[in-house]
GROMACS .gro file of C-alpha atoms in nm:
model
  333
    1MET     CA    1  -2.214  -2.358  -1.558
    2ALA     CA    2  -2.545  -2.524  -1.625
    3ILE     CA    3  -2.848  -2.312  -1.537
    4PRO     CA    4  -3.170  -2.490  -1.435
    5HIS     CA    5  -3.474  -2.344  -1.608
    6THR     CA    6  -3.835  -2.408  -1.690
    7GLU     CA    7  -3.990  -2.349  -2.030
    8ALA     CA    8  -4.349  -2.251  -2.105
    9ALA     CA    9  -4.450  -2.278  -2.472
   10ALA     CA   10  -4.698  -2.042  -2.635
   11SER     CA   11  -4.890  -2.070  -2.958
   12GLY     CA   12  -4.704  -2.106  -3.286
   13ALA     CA   13  -4.400  -2.308  -3.382
   14VAL     CA   14  -4.169  -2.347  -3.089
   15THR     CA   15  -3.802  -2.277  -3.150
   16ARG     CA   16  -3.596  -2.492  -2.921
   17VAL     CA   17  -3.382  -2.288  -2.680
   18LYS     CA   18  -3.072  -2.389  -2.488
   19VAL     CA   19  -2.946  -2.158  -2.214
   20ILE     CA   20  -2.569  -2.115  -2.199
   21THR     CA   21  -2.371  -1.917  -1.944
   22GLY     CA   22  -1.999  -1.892  -2.004
   23ASP     CA   23  -1.931  -1.639  -1.730
   24ASP     CA   24  -1.796  -1.693  -1.382
   25ALA     CA   25  -2.017  -1.419  -1.243
   26TYR     CA   26  -1.923  -1.238  -0.919
   27PRO     CA   27  -1.905  -0.885  -0.779
   28PRO     CA   28  -1.562  -0.746  -0.868
   29PRO     CA   29  -1.332  -0.612  -0.594
   30TRP     CA   30  -1.396  -0.259  -0.720
   31GLY     CA   31  -1.588  -0.084  -0.995
   32THR     CA   32  -1.828  -0.258  -1.232
   33GLU     CA   33  -1.784  -0.547  -1.473
   34THR     CA   34  -2.009  -0.685  -1.745
   35HIS     CA   35  -2.126  -1.046  -1.747
   36GLY     CA   36  -2.348  -1.230  -1.988
   37LEU     CA   37  -2.620  -1.490  -2.040
   38GLY     CA   38  -2.650  -1.662  -2.376
   39VAL     CA   39  -2.905  -1.877  -2.555
   40VAL     CA   40  -2.875  -2.104  -2.856
   41LEU     CA   41  -3.182  -2.110  -3.081
   42ALA     CA   42  -3.249  -2.420  -3.289
   43ASP     CA   43  -3.398  -2.371  -3.637
   44PRO     CA   44  -3.422  -1.989  -3.609
   45TYR     CA   45  -3.514  -1.961  -3.979
   46ALA     CA   46  -3.796  -2.217  -3.968
   47GLU     CA   47  -4.042  -1.939  -4.049
   48GLU     CA   48  -4.022  -1.621  -4.245
   49THR     CA   49  -4.065  -1.403  -3.936
   50LEU     CA   50  -3.742  -1.404  -3.734
   51PRO     CA   51  -3.742  -1.480  -3.361
   52VAL     CA   52  -3.653  -1.205  -3.111
   53VAL     CA   53  -3.497  -1.268  -2.769
   54LYS     CA   54  -3.556  -1.054  -2.460
   55MET     CA   55  -3.378  -1.114  -2.130
   56VAL     CA   56  -3.459  -0.961  -1.792
   57TYR     CA   57  -3.336  -1.027  -1.438
   58HIS     CA   58  -3.360  -0.944  -1.071
   59LYS     CA   59  -3.073  -0.908  -0.828
   60ALA     CA   60  -3.062  -1.137  -0.527
   61GLY     CA   61  -3.298  -1.018  -0.259
   62GLU     CA   62  -3.516  -0.804  -0.483
   63SER     CA   63  -3.892  -0.849  -0.456
   64GLU     CA   64  -4.064  -1.068  -0.713
   65THR     CA   65  -4.298  -0.776  -0.778
   66ALA     CA   66  -4.015  -0.534  -0.845
   67ALA     CA   67  -3.963  -0.413  -1.201
   68TRP     CA   68  -3.741  -0.644  -1.402
   69ARG     CA   69  -3.400  -0.516  -1.511
   70GLU     CA   70  -3.338  -0.559  -1.882
   71MET     CA   71  -3.022  -0.719  -2.016
   72ALA     CA   72  -2.854  -0.541  -2.305
   73ILE     CA   73  -2.893  -0.716  -2.641
   74PRO     CA   74  -2.787  -0.496  -2.934
   75ALA     CA   75  -3.015  -0.524  -3.238
   76THR     CA   76  -2.720  -0.654  -3.437
   77ASP     CA   77  -2.688  -0.946  -3.194
   78GLN     CA   78  -3.043  -1.068  -3.257
   79VAL     CA   79  -3.112  -1.319  -3.533
   80GLN     CA   80  -3.029  -1.138  -3.858
   81PRO     CA   81  -3.197  -1.168  -4.201
   82LEU     CA   82  -3.019  -1.397  -4.444
   83ALA     CA   83  -2.845  -1.266  -4.752
   84PRO     CA   84  -3.022  -1.364  -5.078
   85GLY     CA   85  -2.941  -1.724  -5.169
   86ALA     CA   86  -2.766  -1.796  -4.838
   87GLU     CA   87  -2.813  -2.134  -4.672
   88PRO     CA   88  -2.998  -2.087  -4.340
   89PRO     CA   89  -2.796  -2.208  -4.039
   90THR     CA   90  -2.955  -2.457  -3.807
   91GLN     CA   91  -2.864  -2.254  -3.495
   92ALA     CA   92  -2.824  -1.895  -3.382
   93TYR     CA   93  -2.657  -1.760  -3.069
   94VAL     CA   94  -2.792  -1.458  -2.884
   95ARG     CA   95  -2.624  -1.309  -2.577
   96GLY     CA   96  -2.748  -1.055  -2.326
   97THR     CA   97  -2.519  -0.866  -2.090
   98PHE     CA   98  -2.571  -0.713  -1.749
   99PRO     CA   99  -2.348  -0.518  -1.507
  100ILE     CA  100  -2.230  -0.638  -1.166
  101SER     CA  101  -2.070  -0.385  -0.932
  102SER     CA  102  -1.855  -0.439  -0.625
  103THR     CA  103  -2.148  -0.353  -0.395
  104ASP     CA  104  -2.395  -0.597  -0.552
  105PRO     CA  105  -2.522  -0.896  -0.352
  106VAL     CA  106  -2.412  -1.254  -0.405
  107GLY     CA  107  -2.664  -1.533  -0.434
  108GLU     CA  108  -2.923  -1.633  -0.693
  109TRP     CA  109  -3.026  -1.370  -0.947
  110PRO     CA  110  -3.355  -1.478  -1.112
  111TYR     CA  111  -3.379  -1.428  -1.488
  112ARG     CA  112  -3.649  -1.463  -1.751
  113ILE     CA  113  -3.587  -1.517  -2.121
  114THR     CA  114  -3.873  -1.453  -2.364
  115LEU     CA  115  -3.859  -1.570  -2.724
  116THR     CA  116  -4.109  -1.415  -2.962
  117ARG     CA  117  -4.180  -1.442  -3.333
  118GLY     CA  118  -4.392  -1.153  -3.451
  119GLU     CA  119  -4.690  -1.126  -3.213
  120SER     CA  120  -4.648  -1.480  -3.084
  121THR     CA  121  -4.459  -1.580  -2.771
  122LEU     CA  122  -4.271  -1.900  -2.847
  123SER     CA  123  -4.098  -1.967  -2.517
  124VAL     CA  124  -4.057  -1.821  -2.170
  125ILE     CA  125  -3.761  -1.961  -1.983
  126THR     CA  126  -3.692  -1.884  -1.618
  127GLY     CA  127  -3.396  -1.971  -1.404
  128ALA     CA  128  -3.141  -1.822  -1.170
  129LEU     CA  129  -2.785  -1.710  -1.217
  130LYS     CA  130  -2.551  -1.805  -0.935
  131ILE     CA  131  -2.348  -1.497  -0.839
  132GLY     CA  132  -2.060  -1.611  -0.620
  133LYS     CA  133  -1.813  -1.426  -0.403
  134GLY     CA  134  -1.548  -1.230  -0.587
  135PRO     CA  135  -1.172  -1.222  -0.533
  136ASN     CA  136  -1.066  -1.074  -0.201
  137VAL     CA  137  -0.715  -1.011  -0.075
  138THR     CA  138  -0.637  -0.847   0.259
  139PRO     CA  139  -0.268  -0.745   0.258
  140THR     CA  140  -0.080  -0.639   0.572
  141ILE     CA  141   0.269  -0.502   0.638
  142ASP     CA  142   0.440  -0.508   0.977
  143PRO     CA  143   0.583  -0.263   1.064
  144GLN     CA  144   0.381  -0.009   0.866
  145HIS     CA  145   0.665   0.240   0.906
  146VAL     CA  146   1.008   0.084   0.853
  147VAL     CA  147   1.295   0.269   1.020
  148LEU     CA  148   1.631   0.162   0.876
  149ASN     CA  149   1.914   0.061   1.104
  150ARG     CA  150   2.272   0.153   1.015
  151HIS     CA  151   2.411  -0.176   1.142
  152THR     CA  152   2.149  -0.448   1.097
  153SER     CA  153   1.874  -0.548   0.857
  154VAL     CA  154   1.521  -0.458   0.966
  155PRO     CA  155   1.276  -0.751   0.921
  156VAL     CA  156   0.946  -0.669   0.748
  157ASN     CA  157   0.662  -0.921   0.773
  158VAL     CA  158   0.421  -0.959   0.481
  159ALA     CA  159   0.089  -1.140   0.513
  160ALA     CA  160  -0.233  -1.155   0.311
  161LYS     CA  161  -0.559  -1.347   0.339
  162ILE     CA  162  -0.639  -1.480  -0.009
  163ASP     CA  163  -0.999  -1.569  -0.103
  164GLY     CA  164  -1.186  -1.644  -0.423
  165VAL     CA  165  -0.894  -1.655  -0.666
  166SER     CA  166  -0.765  -1.909  -0.917
  167SER     CA  167  -0.398  -1.832  -0.850
  168VAL     CA  168  -0.154  -1.575  -0.716
  169ALA     CA  169   0.041  -1.441  -1.011
  170ASP     CA  170   0.284  -1.195  -0.853
  171VAL     CA  171   0.372  -1.048  -0.513
  172ARG     CA  172   0.625  -0.770  -0.467
  173LEU     CA  173   0.735  -0.475  -0.259
  174GLU     CA  174   0.803  -0.176  -0.482
  175SER     CA  175   0.947   0.169  -0.420
  176ALA     CA  176   0.727   0.448  -0.556
  177ARG     CA  177   1.032   0.674  -0.596
  178THR     CA  178   1.282   0.450  -0.774
  179GLY     CA  179   1.092   0.137  -0.876
  180ASP     CA  180   1.321  -0.085  -0.668
  181VAL     CA  181   1.155  -0.423  -0.615
  182GLN     CA  182   1.175  -0.697  -0.355
  183SER     CA  183   1.006  -1.019  -0.465
  184ILE     CA  184   0.777  -1.207  -0.227
  185THR     CA  185   0.661  -1.568  -0.233
  186THR     CA  186   0.336  -1.646  -0.416
  187ALA     CA  187   0.271  -1.962  -0.212
  188VAL     CA  188  -0.053  -1.971  -0.014
  189GLY     CA  189  -0.078  -2.193   0.293
  190GLU     CA  190  -0.358  -2.434   0.377
  191ASP     CA  191  -0.512  -2.167   0.601
  192GLY     CA  192  -0.553  -1.938   0.300
  193TYR     CA  193  -0.275  -1.701   0.406
  194LEU     CA  194   0.030  -1.590   0.211
  195ARG     CA  195   0.323  -1.515   0.442
  196ASP     CA  196   0.682  -1.403   0.392
  197ARG     CA  197   0.955  -1.195   0.555
  198VAL     CA  198   1.210  -0.968   0.389
  199GLY     CA  199   1.488  -0.747   0.521
  200PHE     CA  200   1.552  -0.378   0.464
  201ASP     CA  201   1.909  -0.260   0.527
  202ASN     CA  202   2.064   0.085   0.536
  203SER     CA  203   2.109   0.086   0.157
  204SER     CA  204   1.734   0.044   0.094
  205THR     CA  205   1.547   0.323  -0.081
  206THR     CA  206   1.357   0.552   0.153
  207GLY     CA  207   1.013   0.701   0.092
  208GLN     CA  208   0.681   0.550  -0.006
  209TRP     CA  209   0.664   0.177  -0.084
  210ARG     CA  210   0.374  -0.052  -0.158
  211LEU     CA  211   0.294  -0.419  -0.123
  212SER     CA  212   0.141  -0.531  -0.453
  213ILE     CA  213  -0.040  -0.865  -0.486
  214THR     CA  214  -0.170  -0.966  -0.830
  215VAL     CA  215  -0.420  -1.253  -0.839
  216LYS     CA  216  -0.612  -1.424  -1.119
  217ARG     CA  217  -0.971  -1.536  -1.141
  218GLY     CA  218  -1.009  -1.721  -1.467
  219GLU     CA  219  -0.870  -1.491  -1.736
  220LYS     CA  220  -0.905  -1.175  -1.527
  221SER     CA  221  -0.631  -1.024  -1.311
  222TYR     CA  222  -0.667  -0.800  -1.006
  223THR     CA  223  -0.393  -0.618  -0.815
  224PHE     CA  224  -0.441  -0.541  -0.447
  225THR     CA  225  -0.202  -0.297  -0.280
  226ARG     CA  226  -0.104  -0.172   0.064
  227GLY     CA  227   0.127   0.126   0.116
  228PHE     CA  228   0.401   0.167   0.375
  229THR     CA  229   0.695   0.399   0.435
  230VAL     CA  230   1.068   0.348   0.474
  231SER     CA  231   1.290   0.607   0.643
  232ARG     CA  232   1.621   0.645   0.815
  233ALA     CA  233   1.623   0.707   1.186
  234ALA     CA  234   1.653   1.076   1.265
  235LYS     CA  235   1.960   1.159   1.470
  236GLN     CA  236   1.897   1.245   1.830
  237LYS     CA  237   1.982   1.598   1.938
  238SER     CA  238   2.245   1.674   2.198
  239ARG     CA  239   2.308   1.980   2.414
  240ILE     CA  240   2.612   2.093   2.614
  241LEU     CA  241   2.632   2.362   2.880
  242LEU     CA  242   2.944   2.544   2.998
  243TYR     CA  243   3.002   2.744   3.316
  244ALA     CA  244   3.314   2.955   3.380
  245PRO     CA  245   3.417   3.258   3.590
  246LEU     CA  246   3.418   3.601   3.426
  247ARG     CA  247   3.773   3.687   3.532
  248VAL     CA  248   4.079   3.520   3.679
  249ALA     CA  249   4.415   3.630   3.812
  250LYS     CA  250   4.706   3.552   3.586
  251SER     CA  251   4.872   3.217   3.656
  252ARG     CA  252   4.571   3.101   3.857
  253SER     CA  253   4.363   2.797   3.761
  254VAL     CA  254   3.987   2.803   3.709
  255MET     CA  255   3.735   2.522   3.682
  256LEU     CA  256   3.529   2.484   3.362
  257THR     CA  257   3.215   2.282   3.435
  258GLY     CA  258   2.897   2.181   3.261
  259THR     CA  259   2.653   1.909   3.165
  260VAL     CA  260   2.597   1.718   2.839
  261TYR     CA  261   2.250   1.596   2.737
  262ARG     CA  262   2.149   1.337   2.481
  263GLY     CA  263   1.792   1.434   2.406
  264ASN     CA  264   1.660   1.528   2.749
  265THR     CA  265   1.875   1.275   2.934
  266PRO     CA  266   2.221   1.338   3.083
  267TRP     CA  267   2.483   1.175   2.859
  268ALA     CA  268   2.711   0.958   3.071
  269GLY     CA  269   3.067   0.883   2.959
  270LYS     CA  270   3.060   1.138   2.679
  271VAL     CA  271   3.386   1.286   2.553
  272VAL     CA  272   3.398   1.665   2.591
  273GLU     CA  273   3.648   1.885   2.406
  274LEU     CA  274   3.745   2.227   2.545
  275PHE     CA  275   3.848   2.496   2.296
  276PHE     CA  276   4.002   2.843   2.339
  277ARG     CA  277   4.013   3.145   2.103
  278LYS     CA  278   4.242   3.434   2.201
  279LYS     CA  279   4.086   3.778   2.200
  280GLY     CA  280   4.144   3.957   1.868
  281THR     CA  281   4.213   3.638   1.668
  282HIS     CA  282   4.004   3.388   1.474
  283ARG     CA  283   4.213   3.082   1.548
  284ARG     CA  284   4.072   2.828   1.790
  285MET     CA  285   4.277   2.575   1.979
  286LEU     CA  286   4.180   2.242   2.134
  287LEU     CA  287   4.335   2.258   2.479
  288ASN     CA  288   4.173   1.985   2.683
  289VAL     CA  289   3.966   1.670   2.657
  290THR     CA  290   3.762   1.521   2.938
  291ARG     CA  291   3.469   1.285   2.987
  292THR     CA  292   3.133   1.315   3.162
  293THR     CA  293   3.034   1.136   3.479
  294SER     CA  294   2.741   0.898   3.512
  295ALA     CA  295   2.529   1.207   3.573
  296GLY     CA  296   2.643   1.367   3.248
  297ARG     CA  297   2.856   1.632   3.424
  298TYR     CA  298   3.211   1.728   3.343
  299ALA     CA  299   3.474   1.950   3.511
  300LYS     CA  300   3.821   2.048   3.400
  301ALA     CA  301   4.078   2.280   3.561
  302VAL     CA  302   4.250   2.516   3.314
  303ARG     CA  303   4.503   2.797   3.359
  304PRO     CA  304   4.421   3.084   3.123
  305ARG     CA  305   4.717   3.295   3.007
  306TYR     CA  306   4.531   3.536   2.779
  307ASP     CA  307   4.197   3.708   2.759
  308GLY     CA  308   3.972   3.509   2.532
  309TYR     CA  309   3.675   3.285   2.465
  310TRP     CA  310   3.623   2.931   2.589
  311TYR     CA  311   3.366   2.682   2.467
  312ALA     CA  312   3.295   2.312   2.496
  313SER     CA  313   3.211   2.061   2.222
  314ALA     CA  314   3.029   1.726   2.239
  315PRO     CA  315   3.127   1.547   1.914
  316GLY     CA  316   2.846   1.371   1.725
  317THR     CA  317   2.806   1.000   1.666
  318SER     CA  318   2.625   0.793   1.403
  319ARG     CA  319   2.303   0.828   1.603
  320VAL     CA  320   2.339   1.158   1.787
  321ASP     CA  321   2.417   1.505   1.653
  322GLY     CA  322   2.710   1.690   1.803
  323SER     CA  323   2.667   2.020   1.984
  324LEU     CA  324   2.860   2.328   2.095
  325SER     CA  325   2.820   2.516   2.418
  326ASN     CA  326   2.774   2.888   2.456
  327TYR     CA  327   3.097   3.096   2.452
  328LYS     CA  328   3.242   3.212   2.783
  329TYR     CA  329   3.476   3.511   2.791
  330ILE     CA  330   3.739   3.502   3.067
  331ASP     CA  331   3.925   3.822   3.152
  332VAL     CA  332   4.282   3.745   3.270
  333ARG     CA  333   4.423   4.007   3.505
   0.00000   0.00000   0.00000
């Protein structure tokens, strides 16, 4: 990028100076990066005393009266003495470096380059570095918490606003636990957005995942991420109640009644199994099966022949845990 500058010559032989900037300078998305400003000196060995370059700068918005910030130029990067008998080159390159952090301002950063030879100032060059906006990617995942479905694929929408990049190199969804990957399109629309949709089915890995978008700006790469979670739906709890008399005359029928709940709601149409265990034994027997009403209630007439324990069972499903009622002891007389 060509940098406009003015040059003021001082006394003594003037070494011609050409300002070169090879950097695409911008605040990085995070941290700090080093950028540079270079000059080419013509005829640096025209005199016995070697020229010395000093570079200073201001950040955009800083007062003209503020102290100049000095660019780093190692002594070994200045014009070096020639080896005995060596042919002097017609040019020398000197480069100064300066840091740019993610919080630094964009805009014009004034600089001043001073070229001296001994006590004499040969040239003072001023100009401004153009610090542009850096890469910026704003990734989003919807939903942020993916709950897997046993029967269908759950759609997950991926979107990202892409700014200030040369290209999008890679986009993926990756499991932190297993490394499983789902690839995403790298195409960016005319509105500057990358969009795609993928499906997660019941075989997908659960746990922490992340959306990872790698972009390039020149030769540099940056990876922006956004985390999300994947889980299986927790089964709903069920609850079943049983009511029965404490005693019954032999050969008489009694009514076993109760209510089944799915969560806190009566469970309509639910199959209920009635079990019996004779006193003094450990064997249980399934004696009756019934179904709840629209209000979640059930009732079944039974004729106990022995003293023993009765209980009701609401079998589980793929989405709801099963449950057992409390035991009811019926004394047959």
